[in-house]
Short mmCIF file of C-alpha atoms in Angstrom, two decimals:
data_model
loop_
_atom_site.label_atom_id
_atom_site.label_comp_id
_atom_site.label_asym_id
_atom_site.label_seq_id
_atom_site.Cartn_x
_atom_site.Cartn_y
_atom_site.Cartn_z
CA MET A 1 116.03 56.60 78.04
CA ALA A 2 116.59 52.91 78.73
CA ARG A 3 117.61 50.44 76.08
CA ASP A 4 115.83 47.10 75.67
CA GLN A 5 117.65 44.32 77.47
CA LEU A 6 119.23 41.56 75.37
CA GLU A 7 117.46 38.22 75.66
CA VAL A 8 120.58 36.42 76.89
CA LEU A 9 121.08 38.91 79.74
CA SER A 10 117.43 38.71 80.75
CA ALA A 11 117.72 34.91 80.77
CA LEU A 12 120.72 35.13 83.12
CA ASP A 13 118.98 37.61 85.42
CA LEU A 14 115.84 35.51 85.74
CA ALA A 15 117.42 32.05 85.70
CA LYS A 16 116.54 29.77 88.58
CA THR A 17 119.41 28.62 90.75
CA GLN A 18 120.95 25.71 88.85
CA TRP A 19 123.88 23.34 89.02
CA TYR A 20 126.06 25.66 86.90
CA HIS A 21 125.75 28.37 89.58
CA PHE A 22 127.26 26.05 92.18
CA THR A 23 129.90 24.90 89.71
CA ALA A 24 130.89 28.54 89.11
CA ILE A 25 131.03 29.17 92.87
CA VAL A 26 133.36 26.20 93.39
CA ILE A 27 135.61 27.05 90.43
CA ALA A 28 135.91 30.73 91.35
CA GLY A 29 135.91 29.98 95.08
CA MET A 30 138.82 27.55 94.88
CA GLY A 31 140.88 30.42 93.56
CA PHE A 32 140.05 32.39 96.71
CA PHE A 33 140.67 29.32 98.84
CA THR A 34 144.18 29.22 97.36
CA ASP A 35 144.62 33.00 97.73
CA ALA A 36 143.87 32.88 101.45
CA TYR A 37 146.05 29.81 101.99
CA ASP A 38 149.01 31.41 100.23
CA LEU A 39 148.70 34.83 101.87
CA PHE A 40 148.17 33.62 105.44
CA SER A 41 150.30 30.44 105.53
CA ILE A 42 153.49 32.52 105.74
CA SER A 43 152.49 33.75 109.21
CA LEU A 44 152.49 30.13 110.39
CA VAL A 45 156.17 29.63 109.61
CA THR A 46 157.84 33.02 110.18
CA LYS A 47 158.91 32.10 113.71
CA LEU A 48 160.35 28.85 112.37
CA LEU A 49 162.29 30.78 109.71
CA GLY A 50 163.75 32.94 112.47
CA ARG A 51 164.85 29.89 114.48
CA ILE A 52 166.45 28.22 111.45
CA TYR A 53 168.21 31.14 109.77
CA TYR A 54 168.78 33.71 112.55
CA TYR A 55 169.91 31.62 115.50
CA GLU A 56 172.52 33.41 117.64
CA PRO A 57 174.81 31.08 119.66
CA GLY A 58 174.64 31.87 123.35
CA SER A 59 171.34 33.76 123.15
CA SER A 60 168.77 33.04 125.87
CA THR A 61 165.93 33.22 123.33
CA PRO A 62 165.40 31.52 119.93
CA GLY A 63 166.36 33.32 116.74
CA THR A 64 163.79 35.69 115.24
CA LEU A 65 163.51 37.44 111.90
CA PRO A 66 164.90 41.01 112.09
CA PRO A 67 162.15 43.65 111.70
CA ASN A 68 163.11 44.55 108.13
CA VAL A 69 163.29 40.89 107.06
CA SER A 70 160.02 40.08 108.81
CA ALA A 71 158.29 43.00 107.09
CA ALA A 72 159.68 41.91 103.71
CA VAL A 73 158.75 38.22 104.05
CA ASN A 74 155.23 38.99 105.27
CA GLY A 75 154.57 42.07 103.16
CA VAL A 76 156.08 41.38 99.76
CA ALA A 77 153.10 39.23 98.73
CA PHE A 78 150.77 42.14 99.60
CA CYS A 79 152.80 44.42 97.34
CA GLY A 80 152.54 41.87 94.54
CA THR A 81 148.81 41.50 95.15
CA LEU A 82 148.26 45.26 94.87
CA SER A 83 150.13 45.34 91.55
CA GLY A 84 148.30 42.27 90.24
CA GLN A 85 144.89 43.69 91.12
CA LEU A 86 145.54 46.79 89.03
CA PHE A 87 147.17 44.98 86.10
CA PHE A 88 144.89 41.97 85.76
CA GLY A 89 141.80 44.04 86.53
CA TRP A 90 142.62 46.18 83.50
CA LEU A 91 143.61 43.16 81.41
CA GLY A 92 140.37 41.34 82.24
CA ASP A 93 138.41 44.14 80.57
CA LYS A 94 140.72 44.19 77.54
CA MET A 95 141.22 40.46 76.85
CA GLY A 96 138.24 38.85 78.52
CA ARG A 97 137.69 37.29 81.92
CA LYS A 98 138.30 33.65 80.94
CA ARG A 99 141.61 34.10 79.13
CA VAL A 100 143.20 36.12 81.93
CA TYR A 101 141.73 33.81 84.60
CA GLY A 102 143.97 30.96 83.42
CA MET A 103 147.07 33.17 83.47
CA THR A 104 146.62 34.13 87.11
CA LEU A 105 146.05 30.54 88.21
CA MET A 106 149.16 29.17 86.52
CA MET A 107 151.25 32.00 87.98
CA MET A 108 149.98 31.05 91.45
CA VAL A 109 150.81 27.35 90.94
CA ILE A 110 154.34 28.00 89.66
CA CYS A 111 155.19 30.57 92.35
CA CYS A 112 153.76 28.41 95.16
CA VAL A 113 156.14 25.62 94.24
CA ALA A 114 159.03 28.04 93.68
CA SER A 115 158.48 29.63 97.12
CA GLY A 116 159.05 26.26 98.75
CA LEU A 117 162.19 25.71 96.67
CA SER A 118 163.78 29.01 97.72
CA PHE A 119 167.54 28.52 97.61
CA GLY A 120 170.74 30.10 98.88
CA HIS A 121 173.80 29.34 100.98
CA THR A 122 173.06 32.13 103.49
CA ALA A 123 170.04 33.42 105.38
CA LYS A 124 170.03 36.50 103.17
CA GLY A 125 170.04 34.36 100.02
CA VAL A 126 167.12 32.19 101.13
CA MET A 127 165.03 35.15 102.32
CA SER A 128 165.76 37.09 99.12
CA THR A 129 164.63 34.27 96.83
CA LEU A 130 161.60 33.60 99.04
CA CYS A 131 160.60 37.26 98.80
CA PHE A 132 161.13 37.26 95.03
CA PHE A 133 158.81 34.30 94.44
CA ARG A 134 156.22 35.51 96.96
CA PHE A 135 156.00 38.87 95.17
CA TRP A 136 155.04 37.10 91.94
CA LEU A 137 152.77 34.76 93.85
CA GLY A 138 150.99 37.84 95.19
CA PHE A 139 150.87 39.27 91.66
CA GLY A 140 148.89 36.22 90.50
CA ILE A 141 146.68 36.29 93.60
CA GLY A 142 145.92 39.95 92.88
CA GLY A 143 144.44 39.02 89.52
CA ASP A 144 142.05 36.58 91.17
CA TYR A 145 140.24 39.34 93.09
CA PRO A 146 138.70 41.32 90.21
CA LEU A 147 138.31 38.31 87.91
CA SER A 148 136.59 35.97 90.39
CA ALA A 149 134.20 38.68 91.55
CA THR A 150 133.41 39.83 88.01
CA ILE A 151 132.91 36.32 86.63
CA MET A 152 130.58 35.33 89.47
CA SER A 153 128.55 38.54 89.23
CA GLU A 154 128.15 38.13 85.47
CA TYR A 155 127.07 34.49 85.76
CA ALA A 156 124.61 34.97 88.63
CA ASN A 157 120.91 35.80 88.57
CA LYS A 158 119.86 39.08 90.11
CA LYS A 159 117.87 37.50 92.96
CA THR A 160 120.76 35.65 94.60
CA ARG A 161 123.79 37.37 93.04
CA GLY A 162 125.02 38.81 96.32
CA ALA A 163 124.96 35.41 98.04
CA PHE A 164 126.85 33.79 95.15
CA ILE A 165 129.64 36.40 95.15
CA ALA A 166 129.78 36.27 98.96
CA ALA A 167 130.10 32.46 98.81
CA VAL A 168 133.12 32.82 96.52
CA PHE A 169 134.71 35.27 98.97
CA ALA A 170 133.80 33.04 101.94
CA MET A 171 136.16 30.39 100.59
CA GLN A 172 138.90 32.59 102.07
CA GLY A 173 137.88 31.33 105.50
CA PHE A 174 138.33 27.70 104.47
CA GLY A 175 141.68 28.52 102.87
CA ASN A 176 142.77 30.16 106.10
CA ILE A 177 141.82 27.22 108.31
CA THR A 178 143.27 24.70 105.82
CA GLY A 179 146.63 26.46 106.13
CA GLY A 180 146.46 25.87 109.87
CA ILE A 181 145.44 22.24 109.45
CA VAL A 182 148.25 21.51 106.98
CA ALA A 183 150.79 23.13 109.33
CA LEU A 184 149.36 21.08 112.23
CA ILE A 185 149.69 17.80 110.33
CA VAL A 186 153.17 18.51 108.96
CA SER A 187 154.59 19.81 112.26
CA ALA A 188 153.02 16.96 114.26
CA SER A 189 154.43 14.38 111.84
CA PHE A 190 157.94 15.81 112.00
CA LYS A 191 157.67 16.26 115.77
CA ALA A 192 156.81 12.58 116.19
CA LYS A 193 159.67 11.50 113.92
CA TYR A 194 162.36 13.90 115.15
CA LYS A 195 162.22 14.30 118.92
CA ALA A 196 163.60 17.66 120.05
CA PRO A 197 164.01 19.30 123.48
CA ALA A 198 162.88 22.81 124.37
CA TYR A 199 165.20 25.68 123.44
CA GLU A 200 166.09 26.38 127.09
CA VAL A 201 167.24 22.75 127.48
CA ASP A 202 169.35 22.51 124.30
CA PRO A 203 169.26 25.51 121.91
CA VAL A 204 170.86 23.67 118.97
CA ALA A 205 168.95 20.39 119.25
CA SER A 206 165.61 22.24 119.67
CA THR A 207 165.67 23.00 115.93
CA PRO A 208 166.46 19.75 114.04
CA PRO A 209 167.88 20.19 110.51
CA GLU A 210 164.72 18.55 109.13
CA CYS A 211 162.73 21.64 110.20
CA ASP A 212 163.87 23.23 106.96
CA TYR A 213 161.48 20.91 105.11
CA VAL A 214 158.46 21.90 107.23
CA TRP A 215 158.03 25.47 106.04
CA ARG A 216 158.71 24.47 102.44
CA ILE A 217 156.02 21.77 102.46
CA VAL A 218 153.47 24.12 104.06
CA LEU A 219 154.07 26.81 101.40
CA MET A 220 154.12 24.43 98.43
CA PHE A 221 150.85 22.73 99.39
CA GLY A 222 149.01 25.82 98.11
CA ALA A 223 149.74 24.77 94.53
CA ILE A 224 147.51 21.67 94.80
CA PRO A 225 144.01 23.25 94.99
CA ALA A 226 144.93 25.81 92.31
CA LEU A 227 146.17 23.11 89.96
CA MET A 228 143.03 21.02 90.53
CA THR A 229 140.74 23.80 89.27
CA TYR A 230 142.78 24.87 86.23
CA TYR A 231 141.06 22.45 83.83
CA TRP A 232 137.58 23.55 84.92
CA ARG A 233 138.45 27.22 84.63
CA MET A 234 139.54 26.68 81.06
CA LYS A 235 136.28 24.86 80.25
CA MET A 236 134.07 27.72 81.48
CA PRO A 237 132.74 29.80 78.58
CA GLU A 238 133.44 33.53 78.56
CA THR A 239 130.77 35.42 80.49
CA ALA A 240 127.81 36.46 78.35
CA ARG A 241 128.04 40.05 79.53
CA TYR A 242 131.62 40.40 78.35
CA THR A 243 130.89 38.68 75.04
CA ALA A 244 127.74 40.72 74.37
CA LEU A 245 128.46 44.12 75.89
CA VAL A 246 132.23 44.43 75.50
CA ALA A 247 133.10 42.14 72.56
CA LYS A 248 129.78 43.12 70.91
CA ASN A 249 129.00 39.54 69.90
CA ALA A 250 125.49 38.92 71.19
CA LYS A 251 125.00 35.85 68.98
CA GLN A 252 128.02 34.11 70.53
CA ALA A 253 126.85 35.07 74.01
CA ALA A 254 123.43 33.56 73.28
CA ALA A 255 125.04 30.36 71.94
CA ASP A 256 127.28 30.04 75.03
CA MET A 257 124.46 30.57 77.49
CA THR A 258 122.10 28.26 75.58
CA THR A 259 124.49 25.46 76.52
CA VAL A 260 124.98 26.64 80.10
CA LEU A 261 121.32 27.36 80.90
CA GLN A 262 120.03 24.50 78.75
CA VAL A 263 117.36 26.71 77.17
CA ASP A 264 116.98 28.08 73.65
CA ILE A 265 117.92 31.76 73.44
CA GLU A 266 117.16 33.63 70.24
CA GLU A 267 118.35 37.24 70.02
CA ASP A 268 116.24 39.85 68.26
CA PRO A 269 118.32 41.05 65.25
CA THR A 270 117.17 44.62 65.93
CA LYS A 271 118.60 44.56 69.46
CA VAL A 272 121.84 42.99 68.22
CA ALA A 273 122.21 45.69 65.56
CA GLU A 274 121.45 48.40 68.12
CA LEU A 275 124.13 47.00 70.43
CA SER A 276 126.71 46.79 67.63
CA ASN A 277 126.09 50.38 66.64
CA SER A 278 126.02 51.81 70.16
CA ARG A 279 128.69 54.37 70.99
CA ASP A 280 128.49 54.47 74.78
CA GLN A 281 132.20 53.89 75.17
CA PHE A 282 133.20 56.52 77.72
CA GLY A 283 136.49 55.60 79.36
CA LEU A 284 137.73 55.44 82.91
CA PHE A 285 139.30 58.92 82.77
CA SER A 286 136.40 60.62 80.96
CA LYS A 287 134.12 63.31 82.33
CA GLU A 288 131.16 60.99 81.71
CA PHE A 289 132.64 58.29 83.96
CA LEU A 290 133.42 60.89 86.60
CA ARG A 291 129.83 62.18 86.47
CA ARG A 292 128.25 58.75 86.59
CA HIS A 293 130.61 56.71 88.74
CA GLY A 294 133.26 58.98 90.22
CA LEU A 295 131.67 59.05 93.68
CA HIS A 296 130.95 55.34 93.48
CA LEU A 297 134.58 54.48 92.80
CA MET A 298 135.75 56.80 95.55
CA GLY A 299 133.29 55.15 97.94
CA THR A 300 134.32 51.57 97.13
CA ALA A 301 138.05 52.41 97.20
CA VAL A 302 138.02 54.38 100.47
CA CYS A 303 135.78 51.86 102.26
CA TRP A 304 138.05 48.97 101.25
CA PHE A 305 141.16 50.99 102.17
CA VAL A 306 140.10 51.81 105.74
CA LEU A 307 138.55 48.37 106.26
CA ASP A 308 141.80 46.61 105.45
CA ILE A 309 143.79 48.93 107.72
CA ALA A 310 141.61 47.76 110.60
CA PHE A 311 141.23 44.15 109.46
CA TYR A 312 144.90 43.38 108.84
CA SER A 313 146.08 45.19 111.96
CA GLN A 314 144.18 42.79 114.18
CA ASN A 315 147.36 40.77 114.52
CA LEU A 316 148.46 43.59 116.86
CA PHE A 317 146.63 41.98 119.74
CA GLN A 318 146.55 38.41 118.47
CA LYS A 319 149.80 37.68 120.29
CA ASP A 320 148.27 39.07 123.52
CA ILE A 321 145.31 36.72 123.19
CA PHE A 322 147.38 33.66 122.35
CA SER A 323 149.67 34.25 125.33
CA ALA A 324 146.86 35.25 127.69
CA VAL A 325 144.83 32.06 127.23
CA GLY A 326 147.89 29.83 127.29
CA TRP A 327 147.88 28.86 123.61
CA LEU A 328 151.43 30.17 123.15
CA PRO A 329 153.91 29.64 125.99
CA LYS A 330 157.21 31.51 125.93
CA ALA A 331 159.26 30.58 122.88
CA LYS A 332 162.24 29.30 124.87
CA THR A 333 160.05 26.68 126.59
CA MET A 334 159.26 24.99 123.25
CA SER A 335 161.10 23.26 120.45
CA ALA A 336 160.83 24.73 116.93
CA LEU A 337 158.31 22.11 115.77
CA GLU A 338 156.21 22.46 118.91
CA GLU A 339 156.01 26.22 118.35
CA VAL A 340 154.78 25.76 114.75
CA PHE A 341 152.16 23.29 116.01
CA LYS A 342 150.82 25.66 118.69
CA ILE A 343 150.76 28.70 116.40
CA ALA A 344 148.84 26.69 113.79
CA ARG A 345 146.39 25.44 116.41
CA ALA A 346 145.73 28.94 117.72
CA GLN A 347 145.17 30.46 114.27
CA SER A 348 142.90 27.58 113.24
CA LEU A 349 140.71 28.12 116.31
CA VAL A 350 140.44 31.85 115.56
CA ALA A 351 139.47 31.12 111.94
CA LEU A 352 136.93 28.49 112.99
CA CYS A 353 135.23 30.56 115.69
CA GLY A 354 135.50 34.13 114.41
CA THR A 355 136.30 34.24 110.71
CA ILE A 356 134.24 31.54 108.99
CA PRO A 357 130.85 32.21 110.71
CA GLY A 358 130.94 35.90 109.72
CA TYR A 359 131.45 35.08 106.04
CA TRP A 360 128.47 32.73 105.92
CA PHE A 361 126.17 35.11 107.79
CA THR A 362 126.81 37.48 104.89
CA VAL A 363 125.97 34.73 102.38
CA ALA A 364 122.69 34.07 104.20
CA PHE A 365 121.50 37.66 104.60
CA ILE A 366 123.00 39.85 101.86
CA ASP A 367 120.14 39.40 99.41
CA ILE A 368 117.60 39.89 102.19
CA ILE A 369 118.79 43.03 103.99
CA GLY A 370 121.14 44.36 101.29
CA ARG A 371 124.75 45.40 100.93
CA PHE A 372 124.31 48.89 102.39
CA VAL A 373 122.82 47.73 105.70
CA ILE A 374 125.41 44.98 106.20
CA GLN A 375 128.32 47.33 105.48
CA MET A 376 126.98 50.09 107.74
CA MET A 377 126.26 47.63 110.53
CA GLY A 378 129.70 46.03 110.18
CA PHE A 379 131.63 49.29 110.32
CA PHE A 380 129.51 50.50 113.26
CA MET A 381 129.94 47.31 115.29
CA MET A 382 133.68 47.15 114.55
CA THR A 383 133.94 50.70 115.89
CA VAL A 384 132.00 49.78 119.02
CA PHE A 385 134.07 46.67 119.79
CA MET A 386 137.40 48.36 119.07
CA LEU A 387 136.46 51.17 121.44
CA GLY A 388 135.35 48.50 123.88
CA LEU A 389 138.85 47.05 123.67
CA ALA A 390 140.66 50.40 123.73
CA ILE A 391 138.93 52.39 126.49
CA PRO A 392 139.37 49.77 129.25
CA TYR A 393 142.43 48.16 127.60
CA HIS A 394 144.40 47.80 130.85
CA HIS A 395 141.38 46.11 132.43
CA TRP A 396 141.14 43.49 129.67
CA THR A 397 144.84 42.62 129.80
CA THR A 398 145.05 42.10 133.56
CA LYS A 399 144.83 38.60 134.98
CA GLY A 400 141.29 37.29 135.30
CA ASN A 401 139.81 39.42 132.51
CA HIS A 402 141.28 37.63 129.49
CA ILE A 403 138.04 35.86 128.55
CA GLY A 404 136.33 39.18 127.98
CA PHE A 405 139.24 40.29 125.81
CA VAL A 406 138.92 37.14 123.68
CA VAL A 407 135.14 37.66 123.29
CA MET A 408 135.56 41.29 122.21
CA TYR A 409 138.27 40.29 119.78
CA ALA A 410 136.11 37.52 118.27
CA PHE A 411 133.16 39.87 117.78
CA THR A 412 135.39 42.41 116.03
CA PHE A 413 136.44 39.69 113.58
CA PHE A 414 132.86 38.45 113.19
CA PHE A 415 131.46 41.86 112.25
CA ALA A 416 134.34 42.52 109.89
CA ASN A 417 133.34 39.42 107.91
CA PHE A 418 129.59 39.85 108.43
CA GLY A 419 130.15 43.37 107.21
CA PRO A 420 132.58 45.37 105.09
CA ASN A 421 135.20 42.66 104.55
CA SER A 422 132.60 40.87 102.42
CA THR A 423 130.62 43.78 100.97
CA THR A 424 133.68 45.73 99.79
CA PHE A 425 134.47 42.70 97.62
CA ILE A 426 130.91 42.25 96.33
CA VAL A 427 129.72 45.78 95.48
CA PRO A 428 132.47 46.82 92.98
CA ALA A 429 131.56 43.77 90.89
CA GLU A 430 127.99 45.06 90.53
CA ILE A 431 127.85 48.83 90.12
CA PHE A 432 130.24 49.57 87.22
CA PRO A 433 129.71 49.03 83.45
CA ALA A 434 130.80 45.68 81.98
CA ARG A 435 133.67 47.17 79.96
CA LEU A 436 135.13 48.77 83.13
CA ARG A 437 133.88 46.34 85.78
CA SER A 438 137.08 44.34 86.24
CA THR A 439 139.24 47.48 86.12
CA CYS A 440 137.19 49.31 88.75
CA HIS A 441 137.09 46.26 90.99
CA GLY A 442 140.88 45.99 90.63
CA ILE A 443 141.31 49.66 91.62
CA SER A 444 139.06 49.20 94.67
CA ALA A 445 140.84 45.99 95.68
CA ALA A 446 144.29 47.57 95.23
CA SER A 447 143.19 50.43 97.46
CA GLY A 448 142.25 47.83 100.05
CA LYS A 449 145.62 46.11 99.74
CA ALA A 450 147.35 49.45 100.31
CA GLY A 451 145.37 49.65 103.53
CA ALA A 452 146.41 46.09 104.37
CA ILE A 453 150.08 47.03 104.01
CA ILE A 454 149.57 49.98 106.35
CA GLY A 455 147.55 47.89 108.80
CA ALA A 456 149.87 44.90 108.90
CA PHE A 457 153.21 46.72 108.96
CA GLY A 458 152.77 50.41 109.69
CA PHE A 459 150.81 49.61 112.82
CA LEU A 460 153.28 46.89 113.78
CA TYR A 461 155.66 49.79 114.45
CA ALA A 462 152.99 52.19 115.74
CA ALA A 463 151.70 49.69 118.31
CA GLN A 464 155.08 49.31 120.01
CA SER A 465 155.14 50.48 123.60
CA THR A 466 156.02 54.08 124.44
CA ASP A 467 158.46 52.62 126.96
CA PRO A 468 161.77 51.76 125.19
CA THR A 469 162.34 48.85 127.58
CA LYS A 470 159.09 47.13 126.55
CA THR A 471 159.36 47.24 122.73
CA ASP A 472 159.92 44.09 120.68
CA PRO A 473 163.60 43.45 119.79
CA GLY A 474 164.76 45.73 116.98
CA TYR A 475 161.71 48.03 117.01
CA PRO A 476 161.59 51.73 117.97
CA THR A 477 159.01 53.08 120.40
CA GLY A 478 155.47 53.70 119.12
CA ILE A 479 152.12 54.98 120.37
CA GLY A 480 151.13 51.72 122.09
CA ILE A 481 148.36 49.20 121.38
CA ARG A 482 145.67 51.18 123.21
CA ASN A 483 146.19 54.35 121.16
CA SER A 484 146.48 52.25 117.99
CA LEU A 485 143.05 50.80 118.70
CA PHE A 486 141.60 54.32 118.95
CA VAL A 487 143.10 55.11 115.53
CA LEU A 488 141.60 51.93 114.07
CA ALA A 489 138.18 52.80 115.48
CA GLY A 490 138.49 56.13 113.66
CA CYS A 491 139.25 54.25 110.41
CA ASN A 492 136.01 52.32 110.85
CA LEU A 493 134.06 55.55 111.30
CA ILE A 494 135.52 56.88 108.03
CA GLY A 495 134.36 53.70 106.30
CA LEU A 496 130.88 54.16 107.73
CA VAL A 497 130.68 57.69 106.29
CA PHE A 498 131.95 56.72 102.83
CA THR A 499 129.45 53.87 102.62
CA PHE A 500 126.86 56.55 101.79
CA PHE A 501 128.60 57.09 98.42
CA VAL A 502 128.04 53.47 97.38
CA PRO A 503 124.74 52.56 95.67
CA GLU A 504 122.59 49.60 96.70
CA ALA A 505 122.47 46.85 94.05
CA LYS A 506 120.14 44.38 95.81
CA GLY A 507 117.52 42.95 93.45
CA LYS A 508 118.78 44.85 90.38
CA SER A 509 120.31 43.50 87.21
CA LEU A 510 123.93 44.49 86.62
CA GLU A 511 122.80 46.79 83.82
CA GLU A 512 120.32 48.54 86.14
CA ALA A 513 122.86 48.84 88.97
CA SER A 514 125.52 50.29 86.67
CA GLY A 515 123.20 52.39 84.51
CA GLU A 516 124.46 50.51 81.47
CA ASN A 517 121.01 50.10 79.97
CA GLU A 518 120.54 53.86 79.87
CA ASP A 519 121.19 55.81 76.69
CA GLU A 520 124.21 58.01 77.40
CA VAL A 521 123.32 60.58 74.78
CA ALA A 522 119.70 61.03 75.80
CA GLU A 523 120.40 61.02 79.53
CA THR A 524 120.81 64.57 80.79
CA GLU A 525 120.01 64.30 84.48
CA PRO A 526 122.53 62.67 86.83
CA ARG A 527 121.42 59.58 88.62
CA HIS A 528 121.11 59.61 92.41
CA THR A 529 124.12 58.32 94.29
CA ARG A 530 122.09 55.62 96.01
CA THR A 531 118.58 54.58 96.83
CA VAL A 532 118.06 54.08 100.53
CA PRO A 533 116.25 50.76 101.03
CA VAL A 534 112.80 51.03 102.57
#
């Protein structure tokens, strides 16, 4: 038996696209812009950190971060993000989206600045303090995932909700490319001011002392966009769905949305009383949640987990592409600043050509063809292109065939973003009840970040050559890149299968998609797992 919908929620569902929608997208999206900048900017400067702090006199090659230090510097933010997604996801359902939203943003600002001020008299001291601050930076970033998605889903109308949430997530692409642009500008400026020879000409002079400022400036810049949006985040009213359905204050929700929507909303006292007296408060660990949403949560968590294994492991063959097309010459032929410049240029081109278009294809089509179709298509095409890379891998990496390798690589990235990398973020914000929405999104996102840790670092070891003479310095032998690609294709197939456990939310209100407008006591028959779109 379905309950009558509150007037304020109906007004939100049916509202025409207005200025406040775009304002919400920008405010929530700038958080994701900052998230992407902070998470990916470290990869732009890791080689520089190796040259500065791990230079070995007499070595024929520049200094590099030892494997354990490299894994810590790159991975500690992911560990913080996983923790933050779980903690702030839960807190967002307990304290409200708006209040917790400000906490995460200020944590990101403070830790961005602190990362650039990492101190110590030794390499170990600097790397330790950098890792400490990047863990807490990741913790704040983690909170942005469930809160941004939940806030945008609860503000949007049901007709274009998918596009609005996807647009917030798409800001990751701009954050990624901005990191590259900032690194390009900073490295080019220092390179023009402080002339330095290549490492093979003069190892010491190739890394001027002023290089120590470059990585600090790049990391600290991430605080600026976050700080710019803090005021506007604090001015946003709490979402009507949290106020009405969780805080049980429908009158306040109506008053808030009257201002936002610029229409008069009058709640029926009978509906308000019915809401206040309702007892549908089953918890996350209850049998009722397991019956209604257990398979859904498993589906969103597993799909995000395997997607991020594949998505974050793509740096396995990034170095092959960069070297193959001449974007990255051998390290000893460049100065430290020249190497930063060329790495930033290469990553910016990848983001511009492969990453950003995929995000915006999702924005354009998600409310037309639906989440299910896009996710299935994305996982399927990622499988196809990874097998296309793996089966004839030796062919692609021989001279004369590099263009085909680059094209296959770009399409794999494109269908990740016009596919599960976007939908795994969107769907958990739609299919769970309001009082558990942020928590469940946080669990799904944390599952994805666990996959990211495996993809970025577990496969860094696994992809090492089976020949001990061809492994990267400091790494043991692995299964090789070709076999790693076969494993990643298998991950994509698992994601394709588990997509069937995730319901389609296209065109439905959040209460319809989550079953929240159904009377728990009267409902005796389980709902279907999903409705296949016709």
